[in-house]
mmCIF file of C-alpha atoms in Angstrom:
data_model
loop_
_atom_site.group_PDB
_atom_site.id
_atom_site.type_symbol
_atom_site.label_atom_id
_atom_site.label_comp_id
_atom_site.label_asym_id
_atom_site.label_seq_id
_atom_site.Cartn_x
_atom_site.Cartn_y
_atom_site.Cartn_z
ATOM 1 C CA UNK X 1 -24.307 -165.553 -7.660
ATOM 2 C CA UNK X 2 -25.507 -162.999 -10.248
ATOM 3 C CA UNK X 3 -25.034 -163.440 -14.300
ATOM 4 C CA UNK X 4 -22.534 -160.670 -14.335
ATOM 5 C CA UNK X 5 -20.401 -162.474 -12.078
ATOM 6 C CA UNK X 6 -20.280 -165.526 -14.177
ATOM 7 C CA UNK X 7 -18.732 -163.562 -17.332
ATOM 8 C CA UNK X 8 -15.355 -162.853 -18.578
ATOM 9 C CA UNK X 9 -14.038 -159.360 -18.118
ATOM 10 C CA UNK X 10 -13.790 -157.881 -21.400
ATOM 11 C CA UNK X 11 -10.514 -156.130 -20.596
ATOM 12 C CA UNK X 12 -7.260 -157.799 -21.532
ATOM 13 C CA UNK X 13 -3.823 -156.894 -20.316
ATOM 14 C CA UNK X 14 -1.118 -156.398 -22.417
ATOM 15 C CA UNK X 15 1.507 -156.921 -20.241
ATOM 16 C CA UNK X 16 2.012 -160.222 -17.936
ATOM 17 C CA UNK X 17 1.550 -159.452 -14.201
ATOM 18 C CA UNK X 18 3.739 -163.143 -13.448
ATOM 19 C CA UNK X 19 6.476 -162.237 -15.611
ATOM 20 C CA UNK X 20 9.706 -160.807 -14.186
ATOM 21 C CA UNK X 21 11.328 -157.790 -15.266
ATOM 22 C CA UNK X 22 10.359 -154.257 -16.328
ATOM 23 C CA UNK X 23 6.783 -154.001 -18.823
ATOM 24 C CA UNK X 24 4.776 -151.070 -19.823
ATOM 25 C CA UNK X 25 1.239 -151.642 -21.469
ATOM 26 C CA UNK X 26 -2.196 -151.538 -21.721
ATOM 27 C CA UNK X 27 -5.439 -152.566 -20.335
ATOM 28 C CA UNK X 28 -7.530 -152.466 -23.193
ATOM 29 C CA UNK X 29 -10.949 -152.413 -23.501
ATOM 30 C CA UNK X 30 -13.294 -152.727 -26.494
ATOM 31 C CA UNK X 31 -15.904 -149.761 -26.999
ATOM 32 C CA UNK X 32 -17.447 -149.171 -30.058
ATOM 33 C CA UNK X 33 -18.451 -145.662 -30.525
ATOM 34 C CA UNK X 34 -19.467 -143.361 -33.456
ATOM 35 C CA UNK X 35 -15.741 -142.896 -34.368
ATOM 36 C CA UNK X 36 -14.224 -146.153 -34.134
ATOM 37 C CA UNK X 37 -16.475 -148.946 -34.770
ATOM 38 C CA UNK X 38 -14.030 -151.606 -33.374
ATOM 39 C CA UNK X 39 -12.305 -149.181 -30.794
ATOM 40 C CA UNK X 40 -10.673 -149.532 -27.165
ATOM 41 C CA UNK X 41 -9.993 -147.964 -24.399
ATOM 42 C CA UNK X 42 -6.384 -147.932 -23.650
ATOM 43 C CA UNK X 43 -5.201 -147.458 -19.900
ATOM 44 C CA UNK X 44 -2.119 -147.637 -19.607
ATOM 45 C CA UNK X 45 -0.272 -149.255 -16.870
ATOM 46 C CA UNK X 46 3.099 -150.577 -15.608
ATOM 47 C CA UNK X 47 4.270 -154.263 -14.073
ATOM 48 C CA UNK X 48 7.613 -153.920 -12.424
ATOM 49 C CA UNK X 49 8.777 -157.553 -11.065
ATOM 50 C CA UNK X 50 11.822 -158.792 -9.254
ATOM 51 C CA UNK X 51 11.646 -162.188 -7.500
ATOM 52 C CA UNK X 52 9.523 -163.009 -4.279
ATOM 53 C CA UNK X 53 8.048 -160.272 -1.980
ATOM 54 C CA UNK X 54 4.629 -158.840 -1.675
ATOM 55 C CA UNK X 55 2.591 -156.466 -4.925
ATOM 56 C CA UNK X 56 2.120 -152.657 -4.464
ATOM 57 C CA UNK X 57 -0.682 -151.517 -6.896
ATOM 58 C CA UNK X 58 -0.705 -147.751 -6.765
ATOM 59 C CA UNK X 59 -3.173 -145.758 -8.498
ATOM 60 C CA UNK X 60 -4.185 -142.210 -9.699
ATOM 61 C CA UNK X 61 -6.783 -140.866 -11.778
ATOM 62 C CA UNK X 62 -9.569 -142.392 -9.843
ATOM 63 C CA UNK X 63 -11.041 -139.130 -10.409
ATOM 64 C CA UNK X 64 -9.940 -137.614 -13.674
ATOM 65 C CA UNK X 65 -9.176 -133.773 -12.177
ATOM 66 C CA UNK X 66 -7.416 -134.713 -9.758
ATOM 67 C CA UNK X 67 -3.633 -134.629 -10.862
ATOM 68 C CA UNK X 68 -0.881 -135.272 -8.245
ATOM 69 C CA UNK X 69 -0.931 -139.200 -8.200
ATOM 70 C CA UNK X 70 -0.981 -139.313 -12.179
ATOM 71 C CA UNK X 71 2.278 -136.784 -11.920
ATOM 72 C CA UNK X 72 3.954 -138.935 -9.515
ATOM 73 C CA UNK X 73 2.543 -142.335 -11.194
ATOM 74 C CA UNK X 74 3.795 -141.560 -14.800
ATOM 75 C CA UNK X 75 6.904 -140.298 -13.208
ATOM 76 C CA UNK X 76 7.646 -143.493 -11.396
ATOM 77 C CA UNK X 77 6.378 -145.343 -14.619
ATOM 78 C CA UNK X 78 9.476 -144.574 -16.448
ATOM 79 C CA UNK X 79 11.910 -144.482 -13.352
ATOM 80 C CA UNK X 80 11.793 -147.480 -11.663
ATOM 81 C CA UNK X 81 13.917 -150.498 -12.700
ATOM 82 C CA UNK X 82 13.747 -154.406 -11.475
ATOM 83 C CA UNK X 83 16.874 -154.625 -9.537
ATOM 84 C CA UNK X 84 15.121 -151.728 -7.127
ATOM 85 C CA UNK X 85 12.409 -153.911 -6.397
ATOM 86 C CA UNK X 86 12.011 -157.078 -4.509
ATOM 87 C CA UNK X 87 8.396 -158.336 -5.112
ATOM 88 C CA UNK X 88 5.951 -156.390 -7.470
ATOM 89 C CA UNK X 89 5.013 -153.125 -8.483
ATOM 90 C CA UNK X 90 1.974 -152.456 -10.471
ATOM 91 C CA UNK X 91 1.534 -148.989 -11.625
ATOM 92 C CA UNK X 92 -1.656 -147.621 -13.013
ATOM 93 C CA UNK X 93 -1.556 -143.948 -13.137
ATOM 94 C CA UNK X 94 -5.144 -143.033 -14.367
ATOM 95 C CA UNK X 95 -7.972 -145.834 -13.513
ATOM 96 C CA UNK X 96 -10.634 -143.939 -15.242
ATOM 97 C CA UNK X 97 -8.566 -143.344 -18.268
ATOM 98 C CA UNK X 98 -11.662 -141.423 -20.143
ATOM 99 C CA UNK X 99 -12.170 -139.215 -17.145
ATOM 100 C CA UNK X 100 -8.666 -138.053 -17.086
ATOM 101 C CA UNK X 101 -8.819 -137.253 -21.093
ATOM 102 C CA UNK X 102 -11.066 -135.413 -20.362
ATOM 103 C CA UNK X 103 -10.130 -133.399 -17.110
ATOM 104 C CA UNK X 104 -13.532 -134.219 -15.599
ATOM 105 C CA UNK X 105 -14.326 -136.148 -12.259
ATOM 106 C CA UNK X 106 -16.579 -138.523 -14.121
ATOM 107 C CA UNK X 107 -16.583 -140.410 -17.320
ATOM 108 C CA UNK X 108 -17.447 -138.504 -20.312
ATOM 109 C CA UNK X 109 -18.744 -141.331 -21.771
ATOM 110 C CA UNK X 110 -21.220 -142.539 -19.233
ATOM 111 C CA UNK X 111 -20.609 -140.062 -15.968
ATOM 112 C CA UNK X 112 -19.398 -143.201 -13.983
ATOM 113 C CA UNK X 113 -17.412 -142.174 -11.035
ATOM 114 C CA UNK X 114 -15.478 -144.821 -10.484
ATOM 115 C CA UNK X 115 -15.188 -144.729 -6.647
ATOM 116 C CA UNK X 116 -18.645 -144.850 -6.771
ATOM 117 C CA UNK X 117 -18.572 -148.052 -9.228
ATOM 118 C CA UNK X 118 -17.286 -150.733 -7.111
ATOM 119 C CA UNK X 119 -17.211 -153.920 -7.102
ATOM 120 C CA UNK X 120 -18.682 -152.699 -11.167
ATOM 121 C CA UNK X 121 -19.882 -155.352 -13.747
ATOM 122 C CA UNK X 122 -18.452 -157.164 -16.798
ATOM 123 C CA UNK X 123 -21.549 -156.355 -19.035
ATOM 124 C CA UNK X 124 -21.778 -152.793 -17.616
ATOM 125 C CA UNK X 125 -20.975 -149.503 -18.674
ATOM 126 C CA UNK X 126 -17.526 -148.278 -19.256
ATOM 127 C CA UNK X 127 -16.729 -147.373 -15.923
ATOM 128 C CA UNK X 128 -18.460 -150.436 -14.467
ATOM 129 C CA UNK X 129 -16.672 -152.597 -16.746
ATOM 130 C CA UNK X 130 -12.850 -150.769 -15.068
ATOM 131 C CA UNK X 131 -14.242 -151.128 -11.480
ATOM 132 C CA UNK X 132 -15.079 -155.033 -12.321
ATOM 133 C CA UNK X 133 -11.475 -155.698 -13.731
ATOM 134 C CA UNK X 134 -9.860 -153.907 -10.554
ATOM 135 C CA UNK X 135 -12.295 -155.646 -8.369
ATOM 136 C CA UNK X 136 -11.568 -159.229 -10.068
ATOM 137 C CA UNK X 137 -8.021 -159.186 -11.375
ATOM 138 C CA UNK X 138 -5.774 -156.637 -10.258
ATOM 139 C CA UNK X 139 -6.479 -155.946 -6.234
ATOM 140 C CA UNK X 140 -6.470 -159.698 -5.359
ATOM 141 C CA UNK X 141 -3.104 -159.690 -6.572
ATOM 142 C CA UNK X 142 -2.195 -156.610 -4.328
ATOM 143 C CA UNK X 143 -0.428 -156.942 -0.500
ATOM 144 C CA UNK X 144 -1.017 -152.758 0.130
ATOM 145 C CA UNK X 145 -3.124 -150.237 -2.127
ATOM 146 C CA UNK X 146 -2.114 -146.849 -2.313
ATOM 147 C CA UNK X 147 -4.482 -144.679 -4.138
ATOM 148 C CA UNK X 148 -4.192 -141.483 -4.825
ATOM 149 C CA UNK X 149 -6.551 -138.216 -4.582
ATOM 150 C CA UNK X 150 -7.107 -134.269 -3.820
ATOM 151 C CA UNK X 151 -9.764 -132.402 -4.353
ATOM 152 C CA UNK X 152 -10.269 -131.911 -8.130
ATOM 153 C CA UNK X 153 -11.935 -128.813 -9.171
ATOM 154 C CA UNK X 154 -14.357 -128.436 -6.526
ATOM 155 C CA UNK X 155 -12.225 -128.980 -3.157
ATOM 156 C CA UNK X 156 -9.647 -127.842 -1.777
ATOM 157 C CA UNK X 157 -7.266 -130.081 1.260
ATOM 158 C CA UNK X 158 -4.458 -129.704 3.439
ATOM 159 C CA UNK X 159 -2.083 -132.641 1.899
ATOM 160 C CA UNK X 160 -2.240 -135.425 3.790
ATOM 161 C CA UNK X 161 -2.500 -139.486 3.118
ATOM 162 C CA UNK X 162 -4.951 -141.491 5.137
ATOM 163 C CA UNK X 163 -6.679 -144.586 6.125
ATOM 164 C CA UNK X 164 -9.812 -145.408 7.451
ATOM 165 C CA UNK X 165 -11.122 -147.067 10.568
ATOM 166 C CA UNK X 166 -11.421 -150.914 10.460
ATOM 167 C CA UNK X 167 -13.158 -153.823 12.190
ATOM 168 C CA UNK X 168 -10.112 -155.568 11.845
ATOM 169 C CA UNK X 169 -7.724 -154.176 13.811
ATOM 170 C CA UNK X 170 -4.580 -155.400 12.752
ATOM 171 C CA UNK X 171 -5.549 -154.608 9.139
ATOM 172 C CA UNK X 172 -6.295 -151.129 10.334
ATOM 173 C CA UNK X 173 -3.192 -151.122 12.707
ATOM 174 C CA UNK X 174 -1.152 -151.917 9.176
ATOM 175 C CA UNK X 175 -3.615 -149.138 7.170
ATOM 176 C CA UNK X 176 -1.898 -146.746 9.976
ATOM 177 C CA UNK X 177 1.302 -147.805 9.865
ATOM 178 C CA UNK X 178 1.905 -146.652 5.700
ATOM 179 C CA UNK X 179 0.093 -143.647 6.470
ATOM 180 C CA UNK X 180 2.652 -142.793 9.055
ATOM 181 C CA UNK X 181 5.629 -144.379 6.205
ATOM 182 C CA UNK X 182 4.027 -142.044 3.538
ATOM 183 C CA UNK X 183 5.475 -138.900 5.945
ATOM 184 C CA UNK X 184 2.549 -136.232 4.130
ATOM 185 C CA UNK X 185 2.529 -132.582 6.054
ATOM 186 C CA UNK X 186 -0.502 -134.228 8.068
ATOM 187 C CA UNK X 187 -2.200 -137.575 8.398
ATOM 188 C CA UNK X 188 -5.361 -138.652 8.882
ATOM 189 C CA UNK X 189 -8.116 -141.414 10.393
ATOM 190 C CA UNK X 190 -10.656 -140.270 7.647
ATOM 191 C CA UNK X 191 -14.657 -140.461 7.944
ATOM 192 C CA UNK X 192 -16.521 -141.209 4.617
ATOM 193 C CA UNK X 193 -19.712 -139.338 4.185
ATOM 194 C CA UNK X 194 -20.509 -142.541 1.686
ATOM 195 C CA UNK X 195 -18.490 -145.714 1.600
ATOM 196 C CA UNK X 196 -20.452 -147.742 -0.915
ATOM 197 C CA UNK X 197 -19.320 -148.365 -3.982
ATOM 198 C CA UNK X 198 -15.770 -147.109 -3.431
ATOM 199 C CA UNK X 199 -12.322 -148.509 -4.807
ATOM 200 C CA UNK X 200 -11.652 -148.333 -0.661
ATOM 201 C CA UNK X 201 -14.077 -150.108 0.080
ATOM 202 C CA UNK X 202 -13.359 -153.130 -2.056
ATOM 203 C CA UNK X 203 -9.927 -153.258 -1.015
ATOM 204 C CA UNK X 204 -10.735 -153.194 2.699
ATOM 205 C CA UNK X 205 -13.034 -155.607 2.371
ATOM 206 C CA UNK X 206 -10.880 -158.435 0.818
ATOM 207 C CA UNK X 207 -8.246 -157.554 3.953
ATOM 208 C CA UNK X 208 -5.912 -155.562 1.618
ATOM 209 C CA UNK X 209 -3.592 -152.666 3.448
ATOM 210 C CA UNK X 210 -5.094 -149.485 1.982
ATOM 211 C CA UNK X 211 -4.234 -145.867 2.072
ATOM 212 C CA UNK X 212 -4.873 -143.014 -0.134
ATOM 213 C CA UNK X 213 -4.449 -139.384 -0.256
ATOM 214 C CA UNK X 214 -6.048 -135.847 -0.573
ATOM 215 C CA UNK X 215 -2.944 -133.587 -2.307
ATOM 216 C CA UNK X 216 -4.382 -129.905 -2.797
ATOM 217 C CA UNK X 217 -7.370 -129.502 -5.376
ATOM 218 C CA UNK X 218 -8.925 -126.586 -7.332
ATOM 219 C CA UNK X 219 -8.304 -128.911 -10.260
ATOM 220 C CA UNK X 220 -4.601 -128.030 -10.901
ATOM 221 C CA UNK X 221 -1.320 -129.320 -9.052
ATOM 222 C CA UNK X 222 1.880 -127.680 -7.514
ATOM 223 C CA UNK X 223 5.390 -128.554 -7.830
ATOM 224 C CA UNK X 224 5.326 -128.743 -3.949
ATOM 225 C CA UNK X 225 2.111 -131.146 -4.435
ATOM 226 C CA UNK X 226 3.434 -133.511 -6.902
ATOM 227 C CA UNK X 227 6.746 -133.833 -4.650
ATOM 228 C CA UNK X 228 4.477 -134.678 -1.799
ATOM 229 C CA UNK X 229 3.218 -137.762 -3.827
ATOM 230 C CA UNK X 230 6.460 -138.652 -5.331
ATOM 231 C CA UNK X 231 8.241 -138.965 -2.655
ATOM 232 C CA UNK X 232 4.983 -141.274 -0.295
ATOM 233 C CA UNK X 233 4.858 -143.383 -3.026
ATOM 234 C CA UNK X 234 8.770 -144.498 -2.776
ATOM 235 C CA UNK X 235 8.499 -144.216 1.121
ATOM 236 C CA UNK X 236 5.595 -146.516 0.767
ATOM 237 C CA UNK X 237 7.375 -148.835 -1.298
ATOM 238 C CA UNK X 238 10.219 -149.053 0.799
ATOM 239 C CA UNK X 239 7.801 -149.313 4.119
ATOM 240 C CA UNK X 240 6.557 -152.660 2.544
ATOM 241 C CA UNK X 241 10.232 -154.346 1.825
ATOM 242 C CA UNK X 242 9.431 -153.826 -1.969
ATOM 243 C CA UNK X 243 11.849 -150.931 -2.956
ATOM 244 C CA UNK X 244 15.217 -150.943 -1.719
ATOM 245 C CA UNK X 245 16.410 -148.300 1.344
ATOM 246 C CA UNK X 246 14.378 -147.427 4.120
ATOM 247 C CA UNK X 247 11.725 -144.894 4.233
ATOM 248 C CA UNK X 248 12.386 -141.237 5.124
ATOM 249 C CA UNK X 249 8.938 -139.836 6.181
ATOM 250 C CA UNK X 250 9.066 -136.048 7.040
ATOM 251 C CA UNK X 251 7.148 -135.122 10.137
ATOM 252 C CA UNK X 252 3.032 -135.137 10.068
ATOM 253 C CA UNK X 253 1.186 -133.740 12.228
ATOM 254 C CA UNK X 254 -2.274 -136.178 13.006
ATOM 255 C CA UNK X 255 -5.780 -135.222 12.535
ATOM 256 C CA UNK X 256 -8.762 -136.788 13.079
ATOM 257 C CA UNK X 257 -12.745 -136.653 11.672
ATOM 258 C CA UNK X 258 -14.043 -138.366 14.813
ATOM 259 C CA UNK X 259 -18.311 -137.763 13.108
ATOM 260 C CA UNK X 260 -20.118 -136.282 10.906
ATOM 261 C CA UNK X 261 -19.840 -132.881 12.606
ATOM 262 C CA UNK X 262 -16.994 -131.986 10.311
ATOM 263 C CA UNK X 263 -18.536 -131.307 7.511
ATOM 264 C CA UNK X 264 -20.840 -128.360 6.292
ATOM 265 C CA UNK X 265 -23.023 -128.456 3.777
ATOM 266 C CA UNK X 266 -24.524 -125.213 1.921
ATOM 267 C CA UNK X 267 -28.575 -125.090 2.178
ATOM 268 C CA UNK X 268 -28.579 -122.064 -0.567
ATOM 269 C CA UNK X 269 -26.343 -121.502 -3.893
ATOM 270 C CA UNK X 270 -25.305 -118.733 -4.023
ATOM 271 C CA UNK X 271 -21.158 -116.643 -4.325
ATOM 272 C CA UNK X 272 -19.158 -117.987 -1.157
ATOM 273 C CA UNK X 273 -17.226 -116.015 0.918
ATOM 274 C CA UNK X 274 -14.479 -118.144 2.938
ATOM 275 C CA UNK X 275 -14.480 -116.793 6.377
ATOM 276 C CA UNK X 276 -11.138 -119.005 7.442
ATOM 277 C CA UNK X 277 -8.667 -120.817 5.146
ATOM 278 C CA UNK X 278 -6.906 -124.122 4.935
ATOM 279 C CA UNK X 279 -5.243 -124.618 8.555
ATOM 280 C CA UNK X 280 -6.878 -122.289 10.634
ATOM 281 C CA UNK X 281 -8.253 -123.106 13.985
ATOM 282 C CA UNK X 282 -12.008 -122.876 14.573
ATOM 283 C CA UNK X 283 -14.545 -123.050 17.366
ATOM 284 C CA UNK X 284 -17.251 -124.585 17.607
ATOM 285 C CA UNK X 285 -20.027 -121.947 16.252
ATOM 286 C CA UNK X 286 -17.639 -119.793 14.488
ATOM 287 C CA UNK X 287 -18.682 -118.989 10.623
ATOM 288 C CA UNK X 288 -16.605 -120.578 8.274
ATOM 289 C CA UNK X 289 -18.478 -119.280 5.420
ATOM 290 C CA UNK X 290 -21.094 -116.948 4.064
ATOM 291 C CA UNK X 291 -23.315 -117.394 0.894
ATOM 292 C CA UNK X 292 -24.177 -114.505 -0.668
ATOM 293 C CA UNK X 293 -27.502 -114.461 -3.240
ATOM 294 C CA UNK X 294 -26.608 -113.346 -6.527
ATOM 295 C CA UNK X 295 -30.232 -112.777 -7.548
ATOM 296 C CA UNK X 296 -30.395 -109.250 -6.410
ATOM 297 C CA UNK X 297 -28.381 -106.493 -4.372
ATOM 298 C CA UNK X 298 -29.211 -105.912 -0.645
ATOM 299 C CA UNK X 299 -30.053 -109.366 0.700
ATOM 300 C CA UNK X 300 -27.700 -110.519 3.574
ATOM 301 C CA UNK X 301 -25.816 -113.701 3.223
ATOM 302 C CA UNK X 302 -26.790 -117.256 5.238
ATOM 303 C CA UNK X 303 -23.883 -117.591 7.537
ATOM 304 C CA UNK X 304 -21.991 -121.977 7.376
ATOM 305 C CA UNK X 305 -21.144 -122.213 10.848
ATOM 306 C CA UNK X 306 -18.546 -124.931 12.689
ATOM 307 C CA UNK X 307 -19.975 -127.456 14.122
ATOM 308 C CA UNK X 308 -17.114 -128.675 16.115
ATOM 309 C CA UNK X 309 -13.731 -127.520 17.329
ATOM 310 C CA UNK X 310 -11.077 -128.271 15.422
ATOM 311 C CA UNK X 311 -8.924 -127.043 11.903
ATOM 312 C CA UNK X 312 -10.158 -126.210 8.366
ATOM 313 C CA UNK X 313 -8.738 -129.206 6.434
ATOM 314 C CA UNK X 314 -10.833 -128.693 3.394
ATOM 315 C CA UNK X 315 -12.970 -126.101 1.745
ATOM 316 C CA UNK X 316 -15.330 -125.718 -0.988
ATOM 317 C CA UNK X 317 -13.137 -124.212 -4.210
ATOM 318 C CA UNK X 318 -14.813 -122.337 -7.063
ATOM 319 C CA UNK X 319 -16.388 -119.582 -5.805
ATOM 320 C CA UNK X 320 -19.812 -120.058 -6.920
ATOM 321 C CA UNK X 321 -21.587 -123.035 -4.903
ATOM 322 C CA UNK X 322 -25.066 -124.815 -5.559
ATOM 323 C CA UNK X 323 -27.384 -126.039 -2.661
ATOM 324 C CA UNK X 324 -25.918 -129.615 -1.052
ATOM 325 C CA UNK X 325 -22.075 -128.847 -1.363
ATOM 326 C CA UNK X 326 -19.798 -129.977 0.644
ATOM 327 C CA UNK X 327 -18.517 -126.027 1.879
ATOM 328 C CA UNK X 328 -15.610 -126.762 4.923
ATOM 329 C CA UNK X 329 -14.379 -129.940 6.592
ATOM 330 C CA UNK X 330 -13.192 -129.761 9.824
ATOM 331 C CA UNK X 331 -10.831 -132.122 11.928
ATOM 332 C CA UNK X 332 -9.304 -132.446 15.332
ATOM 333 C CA UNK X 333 -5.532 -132.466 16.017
ATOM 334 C CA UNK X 334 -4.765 -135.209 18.043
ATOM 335 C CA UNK X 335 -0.942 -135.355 17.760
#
């Protein structure tokens, strides 16, 4: 067992996560910094408890651009009372508090991207020291994660919520199973291009129900977006037994990223030309994308081409794009 593992967590929680009733809070963390010697980092967060049943934790801000589960969190924050709920509701609308400030994906204090971060360290940096406190206090209390996501400001999805494939079947059968409860426009068995060190991850691996979400991107939300994620999250709730009435999922249509033929990566920077947008059908071979140099007039554009069949579920957003981004994701309809 490593030293880190055998400290405290520095963060304490200002609310109690056995006591029943309605609490709103703080995780606090110390950081000193140049302009407050004895400072903290204040996330804030939200216990809702009502006698026995199983613990939702839903969170946004894992990425601090990305805006629809922090709309819907903060929302559902101040809405939702203890005679609603049977069980427990923790709410933590922006887990990497800085990043959010700050409208970036990473920390601006140490660049951590916390699903990257996972399962963090006590003595670590900032962001390490979040992932740690998730990792050892807050998801073993949790029956089902929901986490949301979209694309922040440099992708773009089709909204849909999601789970991943599982050893465990029955833990993946019950991953599925919200997903289709959450009732986004489509839904998706999702394909990581990098699973380690991800708030996912860590949840799957200590058998815990998890779903999250990619709601739009570009860095911005929509009304249409936010009410997307508003109304998973109570579907969700009410999927588990935990919020009273019974979920009302709108229809989804099911996609699938069966390898890592979906996604296309850019070999040159360059100004990006979309070829197809968000929904579209492609074949297998068809360009999905040109890059144009911006060095000098004249010189013809490398051509991203589809490596599989399928629809354009995501896209590269600004319009400039460096060599090694992600450009287009594609996926299969399979019902």
């Amino acid at each position: 067992m490593g030293i880190q593992h055998l400290r405290r967590s520095p963060i304490s929680a200002t609310v109690d996560f056995d006591a029943h009733g309605v609490q709103h809070g703080f995780l606090r963390l110390p950081y000193s910094r140049d302009d407050s010697a004895w400072g903290s980092v204040m996330i804030p967060v939200t216990v809702v408890r009502n006698g026995e049943g199983p613990t939702a934790l839903l969170t946004g801000g894992n990425h601090g651009d990305e805006y629809e589960g922090p709309a819907a969190l903060f929302d559902l924050a101040r809405r939702l009372v203890a005679d609603e709920v049977r069980g427990r509701v923790i709410i933590v609308p922006a887990m990497n508090y800085p990043a959010f400030l700050a409208g970036t994906r990473t920390s601006p204090i140490d660049r951590g991207n916390m699903n990257r971060s996972f399962p963090g360290r006590p003595d670590g940096t900032v962001t390490e020291k979040i992932a740690d406190y998730f990792q050892r206090v807050l998801l073993p209390l949790a029956d089902v994660v929901l986490d949301f996501h979209s694309g922040g400001k440099t992708l773009d999805f089709l909204p849909f919520c999601a789970a991943h494939v599982l050893a465990d079947q029955a833990q993946e059968a019950k991953a599925f199973e919200y997903v289709s409860a959450f009732g986004a426009p489509y839904s998706m068995k999702m394909l990581e291009i990098d699973a380690v060190g991800m708030y996912d991850t860590a949840a799957e691996e200590m058998g815990k129900v998890f779903i999250t979400t990619e709601l739009g991107g570009g860095g911005t939300a929509t009304a249409r977006s936010i009410g997307i994620a508003k109304a998973g999250a109570a579907n969700v709730l009410k999927a588990a037994g935990i919020l009273k009435g019974s979920a009302a999922p709108a229809e989804t249509i099911w996609l699938d990223m069966p390898n890592g033929d979906c996604f296309a990566f850019a070999e040159d920077g360059g100004l990006i030309e979309p070829m197809v947008d968000l929904g579209d059908q492609v074949e297998a071979g068809d360009v999905v994308a040109r890059i144009y140099p911006v060095g000098r007039t004249g010189a013809a554009p490398s051509e991203i081409c589809a490596k599989m069949s399928g629809i354009l579920c995501a896209r590269h957003f600004p319009g400039l794009v460096k060599a090694g981004d992600c450009v287009a994701v594609i996926a299969v309809v399979v019902g």
